[in-house]
PDB file of C-alpha atoms in Angstrom:
ATOM      1  CA  MET A   1     -37.923 120.425   6.343  1.00 70.00           C
ATOM      2  CA  ASP A   2     -35.593 121.493   3.638  1.00 71.00           C
ATOM      3  CA  TYR A   3     -32.494 121.412   5.901  1.00 81.00           C
ATOM      4  CA  GLY A   4     -30.697 123.117   2.775  1.00 86.00           C
ATOM      5  CA  LYS A   5     -32.166 125.705   2.896  1.00 90.00           C
ATOM      6  CA  VAL A   6     -31.903 127.143   5.942  1.00 92.00           C
ATOM      7  CA  GLN A   7     -28.374 126.061   5.249  1.00 93.00           C
ATOM      8  CA  LYS A   8     -27.960 128.729   2.591  1.00 95.00           C
ATOM      9  CA  LEU A   9     -29.456 130.911   4.564  1.00 96.00           C
ATOM     10  CA  TRP A  10     -27.677 130.866   6.967  1.00 96.00           C
ATOM     11  CA  ALA A  11     -24.157 130.794   4.907  1.00 96.00           C
ATOM     12  CA  LYS A  12     -26.072 133.973   2.778  1.00 97.00           C
ATOM     13  CA  GLY A  13     -24.787 135.570   6.175  1.00 97.00           C
ATOM     14  CA  LEU A  14     -22.029 134.130   7.137  1.00 97.00           C
ATOM     15  CA  GLY A  15     -20.530 136.476   4.472  1.00 96.00           C
ATOM     16  CA  TYR A  16     -22.285 139.238   5.374  1.00 98.00           C
ATOM     17  CA  VAL A  17     -21.605 138.864   9.515  1.00 98.00           C
ATOM     18  CA  ALA A  18     -17.691 137.936   8.308  1.00 97.00           C
ATOM     19  CA  ASP A  19     -17.520 141.462   6.301  1.00 97.00           C
ATOM     20  CA  ASN A  20     -19.787 143.597   8.618  1.00 98.00           C
ATOM     21  CA  HIS A  21     -20.680 142.491  12.175  1.00 97.00           C
ATOM     22  CA  ILE A  22     -17.793 140.415  12.672  1.00 96.00           C
ATOM     23  CA  TYR A  23     -19.042 140.829  16.720  1.00 96.00           C
ATOM     24  CA  LYS A  24     -22.234 138.944  16.158  1.00 97.00           C
ATOM     25  CA  TYR A  25     -20.627 135.545  15.198  1.00 95.00           C
ATOM     26  CA  LYS A  26     -21.374 133.954  18.188  1.00 94.00           C
ATOM     27  CA  ASP A  27     -25.147 135.281  18.378  1.00 95.00           C
ATOM     28  CA  TYR A  28     -25.982 134.543  14.648  1.00 96.00           C
ATOM     29  CA  SER A  29     -23.669 131.148  14.797  1.00 93.00           C
ATOM     30  CA  GLU A  30     -26.925 130.492  17.319  1.00 91.00           C
ATOM     31  CA  ALA A  31     -29.243 131.021  15.476  1.00 93.00           C
ATOM     32  CA  VAL A  32     -29.367 128.031  13.719  1.00 92.00           C
ATOM     33  CA  PHE A  33     -29.771 125.521  17.091  1.00 88.00           C
ATOM     34  CA  ASP A  34     -31.352 122.204  17.200  1.00 85.00           C
ATOM     35  CA  THR A  35     -33.529 123.546  20.049  1.00 86.00           C
ATOM     36  CA  GLN A  36     -34.918 126.476  17.468  1.00 88.00           C
ATOM     37  CA  ILE A  37     -35.673 123.864  14.679  1.00 92.00           C
ATOM     38  CA  GLU A  38     -37.566 122.127  17.162  1.00 93.00           C
ATOM     39  CA  SER A  39     -39.228 124.625  18.816  1.00 94.00           C
ATOM     40  CA  LYS A  40     -40.060 125.880  15.392  1.00 96.00           C
ATOM     41  CA  GLU A  41     -41.045 122.578  14.363  1.00 96.00           C
ATOM     42  CA  TRP A  42     -43.728 122.789  16.798  1.00 96.00           C
ATOM     43  CA  LEU A  43     -44.960 125.944  16.713  1.00 98.00           C
ATOM     44  CA  CYS A  44     -45.601 125.005  12.806  1.00 98.00           C
ATOM     45  CA  HIS A  45     -47.340 121.911  13.229  1.00 97.00           C
ATOM     46  CA  GLN A  46     -49.607 123.432  15.882  1.00 98.00           C
ATOM     47  CA  LEU A  47     -50.728 126.556  14.005  1.00 98.00           C
ATOM     48  CA  LYS A  48     -51.263 124.427  10.933  1.00 98.00           C
ATOM     49  CA  LYS A  49     -54.164 122.897  12.763  1.00 97.00           C
ATOM     50  CA  ILE A  50     -55.475 126.003  14.324  1.00 97.00           C
ATOM     51  CA  LYS A  51     -55.205 128.101  11.381  1.00 96.00           C
ATOM     52  CA  PRO A  52     -54.321 126.772   7.853  1.00 96.00           C
ATOM     53  CA  ASP A  53     -55.368 130.102   5.692  1.00 95.00           C
ATOM     54  CA  VAL A  54     -53.107 132.176   7.630  1.00 97.00           C
ATOM     55  CA  LYS A  55     -51.540 134.556   4.730  1.00 97.00           C
ATOM     56  CA  HIS A  56     -49.266 137.460   6.810  1.00 98.00           C
ATOM     57  CA  ILE A  57     -47.746 137.010  10.190  1.00 98.00           C
ATOM     58  CA  SER A  58     -45.066 140.072  12.221  1.00 98.00           C
ATOM     59  CA  ILE A  59     -43.360 137.657  14.256  1.00 98.00           C
ATOM     60  CA  LEU A  60     -41.550 139.844  17.609  1.00 98.00           C
ATOM     61  CA  ALA A  61     -37.901 139.297  18.877  1.00 95.00           C
ATOM     62  CA  SER A  62     -37.485 137.940  15.450  1.00 97.00           C
ATOM     63  CA  TRP A  63     -33.865 137.462  15.444  1.00 96.00           C
ATOM     64  CA  TYR A  64     -32.638 136.410  11.943  1.00 98.00           C
ATOM     65  CA  GLY A  65     -35.988 134.738  11.026  1.00 97.00           C
ATOM     66  CA  LEU A  66     -33.504 131.915  10.267  1.00 96.00           C
ATOM     67  CA  VAL A  67     -35.048 128.867  10.631  1.00 96.00           C
ATOM     68  CA  ALA A  68     -39.040 131.129  11.009  1.00 97.00           C
ATOM     69  CA  VAL A  69     -39.328 131.728   7.988  1.00 97.00           C
ATOM     70  CA  PRO A  70     -38.626 129.062   6.199  1.00 97.00           C
ATOM     71  CA  PHE A  71     -40.145 126.423   8.010  1.00 96.00           C
ATOM     72  CA  LEU A  72     -43.635 128.710   7.886  1.00 98.00           C
ATOM     73  CA  TYR A  73     -43.247 129.212   4.183  1.00 97.00           C
ATOM     74  CA  GLU A  74     -42.502 125.771   4.018  1.00 96.00           C
ATOM     75  CA  THR A  75     -45.422 124.996   5.796  1.00 97.00           C
ATOM     76  CA  PHE A  76     -48.039 128.230   4.512  1.00 97.00           C
ATOM     77  CA  GLY A  77     -46.599 128.933   1.273  1.00 96.00           C
ATOM     78  CA  GLU A  78     -44.910 132.411   0.526  1.00 96.00           C
ATOM     79  CA  ILE A  79     -46.914 133.991   2.385  1.00 98.00           C
ATOM     80  CA  ASP A  80     -45.784 137.517   4.262  1.00 98.00           C
ATOM     81  CA  ILE A  81     -44.008 137.662   7.302  1.00 98.00           C
ATOM     82  CA  ASP A  82     -42.613 141.057   9.057  1.00 98.00           C
ATOM     83  CA  LEU A  83     -39.835 140.529  11.161  1.00 98.00           C
ATOM     84  CA  TYR A  84     -38.771 142.841  13.856  1.00 98.00           C
ATOM     85  CA  ASP A  85     -36.205 143.038  16.337  1.00 97.00           C
ATOM     86  CA  VAL A  86     -35.235 146.132  18.735  1.00 96.00           C
ATOM     87  CA  ASP A  87     -31.426 145.345  17.447  1.00 97.00           C
ATOM     88  CA  GLU A  88     -29.986 147.748  14.449  1.00 98.00           C
ATOM     89  CA  TYR A  89     -27.115 144.580  13.743  1.00 98.00           C
ATOM     90  CA  THR A  90     -29.527 142.310  13.961  1.00 98.00           C
ATOM     91  CA  THR A  91     -31.209 143.833  11.417  1.00 98.00           C
ATOM     92  CA  ASP A  92     -29.113 144.757   9.089  1.00 98.00           C
ATOM     93  CA  ILE A  93     -28.483 141.280   9.268  1.00 98.00           C
ATOM     94  CA  ALA A  94     -31.167 140.585   8.788  1.00 98.00           C
ATOM     95  CA  LYS A  95     -31.787 142.495   5.648  1.00 98.00           C
ATOM     96  CA  HIS A  96     -29.125 141.296   3.993  1.00 98.00           C
ATOM     97  CA  ILE A  97     -30.209 137.622   3.806  1.00 98.00           C
ATOM     98  CA  TRP A  98     -34.281 138.877   3.234  1.00 98.00           C
ATOM     99  CA  ASN A  99     -33.631 140.995   0.377  1.00 98.00           C
ATOM    100  CA  ASP A 100     -33.877 138.089  -2.723  1.00 97.00           C
ATOM    101  CA  TYR A 101     -37.469 137.798  -0.615  1.00 98.00           C
ATOM    102  CA  PRO A 102     -40.126 140.439  -0.678  1.00 97.00           C
ATOM    103  CA  LYS A 103     -42.865 139.481   1.018  1.00 98.00           C
ATOM    104  CA  VAL A 104     -40.589 139.634   3.933  1.00 98.00           C
ATOM    105  CA  ASN A 105     -39.788 142.648   5.702  1.00 98.00           C
ATOM    106  CA  VAL A 106     -38.167 143.386   8.396  1.00 98.00           C
ATOM    107  CA  HIS A 107     -37.733 146.408  10.985  1.00 98.00           C
ATOM    108  CA  THR A 108     -36.032 147.277  13.298  1.00 98.00           C
ATOM    109  CA  LYS A 109     -38.545 147.914  16.753  1.00 97.00           C
ATOM    110  CA  ASP A 110     -38.641 147.260  20.417  1.00 95.00           C
ATOM    111  CA  VAL A 111     -42.110 145.498  19.929  1.00 95.00           C
ATOM    112  CA  VAL A 112     -42.519 146.669  24.415  1.00 89.00           C
ATOM    113  CA  PHE A 113     -42.282 150.580  24.118  1.00 92.00           C
ATOM    114  CA  ASP A 114     -42.769 150.957  19.938  1.00 95.00           C
ATOM    115  CA  ASP A 115     -46.464 151.909  19.904  1.00 93.00           C
ATOM    116  CA  ILE A 116     -46.669 149.425  16.210  1.00 95.00           C
ATOM    117  CA  ASP A 117     -49.265 148.628  14.336  1.00 94.00           C
ATOM    118  CA  TYR A 118     -49.138 144.669  13.684  1.00 97.00           C
ATOM    119  CA  LYS A 119     -50.955 143.347   9.900  1.00 97.00           C
ATOM    120  CA  GLY A 120     -49.906 140.203  10.758  1.00 98.00           C
ATOM    121  CA  GLN A 121     -53.318 137.690  11.443  1.00 97.00           C
ATOM    122  CA  VAL A 122     -50.645 136.278  12.893  1.00 98.00           C
ATOM    123  CA  VAL A 123     -48.703 137.129  15.892  1.00 98.00           C
ATOM    124  CA  ILE A 124     -45.856 135.377  16.865  1.00 98.00           C
ATOM    125  CA  ASN A 125     -43.229 136.041  19.635  1.00 97.00           C
ATOM    126  CA  THR A 126     -40.975 132.863  20.407  1.00 95.00           C
ATOM    127  CA  SER A 127     -39.260 135.015  23.019  1.00 91.00           C
ATOM    128  CA  CYS A 128     -41.190 135.811  26.078  1.00 90.00           C
ATOM    129  CA  GLU A 129     -38.958 134.220  28.494  1.00 88.00           C
ATOM    130  CA  HIS A 130     -36.654 138.212  26.574  1.00 80.00           C
ATOM    131  CA  MET A 131     -39.699 140.876  27.772  1.00 85.00           C
ATOM    132  CA  MET A 132     -42.415 141.926  29.390  1.00 89.00           C
ATOM    133  CA  ASP A 133     -45.434 139.970  29.969  1.00 93.00           C
ATOM    134  CA  MET A 134     -47.289 140.091  26.821  1.00 93.00           C
ATOM    135  CA  LYS A 135     -50.462 141.452  28.145  1.00 95.00           C
ATOM    136  CA  HIS A 136     -49.498 144.022  26.846  1.00 92.00           C
ATOM    137  CA  ILE A 137     -49.040 143.944  24.320  1.00 95.00           C
ATOM    138  CA  THR A 138     -51.970 141.331  23.824  1.00 96.00           C
ATOM    139  CA  LYS A 139     -54.367 143.710  25.103  1.00 95.00           C
ATOM    140  CA  ASP A 140     -54.276 146.559  22.192  1.00 94.00           C
ATOM    141  CA  HIS A 141     -53.981 144.010  19.454  1.00 95.00           C
ATOM    142  CA  LYS A 142     -57.612 141.540  20.059  1.00 94.00           C
ATOM    143  CA  ASP A 143     -57.960 140.566  16.900  1.00 95.00           C
ATOM    144  CA  LYS A 144     -55.543 139.126  17.060  1.00 97.00           C
ATOM    145  CA  MET A 145     -54.214 135.320  17.039  1.00 98.00           C
ATOM    146  CA  PHE A 146     -51.058 135.273  19.257  1.00 98.00           C
ATOM    147  CA  VAL A 147     -48.256 132.628  18.557  1.00 98.00           C
ATOM    148  CA  LEU A 148     -46.349 132.198  22.367  1.00 98.00           C
ATOM    149  CA  GLN A 149     -43.503 130.445  23.593  1.00 96.00           C
ATOM    150  CA  SER A 150     -41.185 129.945  26.469  1.00 92.00           C
ATOM    151  CA  ASN A 151     -39.378 128.325  29.094  1.00 87.00           C
ATOM    152  CA  ASP A 152     -38.946 126.997  31.831  1.00 78.00           C
ATOM    153  CA  ASN A 153     -35.159 128.016  32.073  1.00 77.00           C
ATOM    154  CA  SER A 154     -34.116 131.168  34.250  1.00 71.00           C
ATOM    155  CA  ASN A 155     -30.743 130.004  34.220  1.00 63.00           C
ATOM    156  CA  VAL A 156     -29.674 132.965  32.292  1.00 61.00           C
ATOM    157  CA  LYS A 157     -29.963 135.617  34.747  1.00 60.00           C
ATOM    158  CA  TRP A 158     -29.321 138.597  32.169  1.00 59.00           C
ATOM    159  CA  LEU A 159     -31.466 137.283  29.910  1.00 71.00           C
ATOM    160  CA  HIS A 160     -34.095 135.330  30.405  1.00 67.00           C
ATOM    161  CA  ILE A 161     -36.142 138.064  32.602  1.00 70.00           C
ATOM    162  CA  ASN A 162     -39.371 136.807  32.904  1.00 81.00           C
ATOM    163  CA  CYS A 163     -39.448 132.598  32.123  1.00 77.00           C
ATOM    164  CA  ALA A 164     -42.974 130.724  32.067  1.00 85.00           C
ATOM    165  CA  MET A 165     -42.274 127.228  34.955  1.00 88.00           C
ATOM    166  CA  ASN A 166     -45.853 125.823  32.922  1.00 93.00           C
ATOM    167  CA  GLN A 167     -48.395 126.867  29.501  1.00 94.00           C
ATOM    168  CA  GLY A 168     -50.982 127.978  33.369  1.00 94.00           C
ATOM    169  CA  GLU A 169     -47.686 130.724  33.659  1.00 94.00           C
ATOM    170  CA  LEU A 170     -47.506 131.768  29.991  1.00 94.00           C
ATOM    171  CA  ILE A 171     -51.071 131.675  29.830  1.00 97.00           C
ATOM    172  CA  GLU A 172     -51.608 133.984  32.905  1.00 95.00           C
ATOM    173  CA  GLN A 173     -48.561 136.159  31.730  1.00 96.00           C
ATOM    174  CA  SER A 174     -50.516 136.923  27.766  1.00 97.00           C
ATOM    175  CA  GLY A 175     -53.390 137.901  29.107  1.00 96.00           C
ATOM    176  CA  LEU A 176     -54.527 135.710  26.068  1.00 97.00           C
ATOM    177  CA  THR A 177     -58.497 133.966  27.436  1.00 96.00           C
ATOM    178  CA  ASP A 178     -59.576 132.118  24.355  1.00 97.00           C
ATOM    179  CA  ILE A 179     -56.989 129.553  24.641  1.00 98.00           C
ATOM    180  CA  LYS A 180     -56.767 126.939  21.403  1.00 98.00           C
ATOM    181  CA  TYR A 181     -53.899 125.260  21.560  1.00 98.00           C
ATOM    182  CA  SER A 182     -50.738 124.955  25.004  1.00 97.00           C
ATOM    183  CA  GLY A 183     -48.614 122.322  25.860  1.00 97.00           C
ATOM    184  CA  SER A 184     -45.046 122.301  27.098  1.00 95.00           C
ATOM    185  CA  LYS A 185     -42.169 120.028  25.440  1.00 93.00           C
ATOM    186  CA  VAL A 186     -38.605 119.773  27.181  1.00 91.00           C
ATOM    187  CA  ILE A 187     -35.715 120.689  24.632  1.00 83.00           C
ATOM    188  CA  TYR A 188     -32.474 120.090  25.945  1.00 78.00           C
ATOM    189  CA  GLU A 189     -33.348 119.510  29.498  1.00 80.00           C
ATOM    190  CA  HIS A 190     -35.543 122.162  29.323  1.00 85.00           C
ATOM    191  CA  LYS A 191     -39.318 122.768  29.321  1.00 87.00           C
ATOM    192  CA  ARG A 192     -40.832 125.052  26.429  1.00 93.00           C
ATOM    193  CA  ILE A 193     -43.537 126.405  26.634  1.00 94.00           C
ATOM    194  CA  MET A 194     -46.292 127.614  24.025  1.00 97.00           C
ATOM    195  CA  VAL A 195     -49.764 128.859  23.848  1.00 97.00           C
ATOM    196  CA  ILE A 196     -51.979 129.406  20.502  1.00 98.00           C
ATOM    197  CA  GLY A 197     -54.825 132.011  21.119  1.00 98.00           C
ATOM    198  CA  LYS A 198     -56.884 135.029  21.385  1.00 97.00           C
TER     199      LYS A 198
END
């Protein structure tokens, strides 16, 4: 992975945060932690094995997309990517970061409560621990391949409201029945869990 690209994009957004959203600095600084990098590398490696011909991806709870988009571009080329996040300040920053990337589209949407027509062949959510069970979304999008990640870190009680302790729990939360991959790995003392399927 060309980590220099991630650094350049992060620096581009940092100036915008300093000028327009200084209260987001701590949140923004955490968007490129090692945990983000390791989990996205794992995701791209497994997804490429299962679906090497992806042309369009939708990312739920996308945050700034600072790690996911460069990793997906390195894996699949410059495909169409839609970023969805509920926080309008986050999406404003993301729009600035990706304003030179015509195939990256940023949307301010609540993926839990808004009615969204996802265009991606693949729908990614690496923040399942932050929201209700994904089966409320997957049931309406049977034609999509879903890539879901959660973790077992229930200590962050005000943010991690729906952790999974293992792959079985995440599969149950997901409502997916055609599982192409499930696995877990320990990243900084906590288990990261991933499920890919329909």
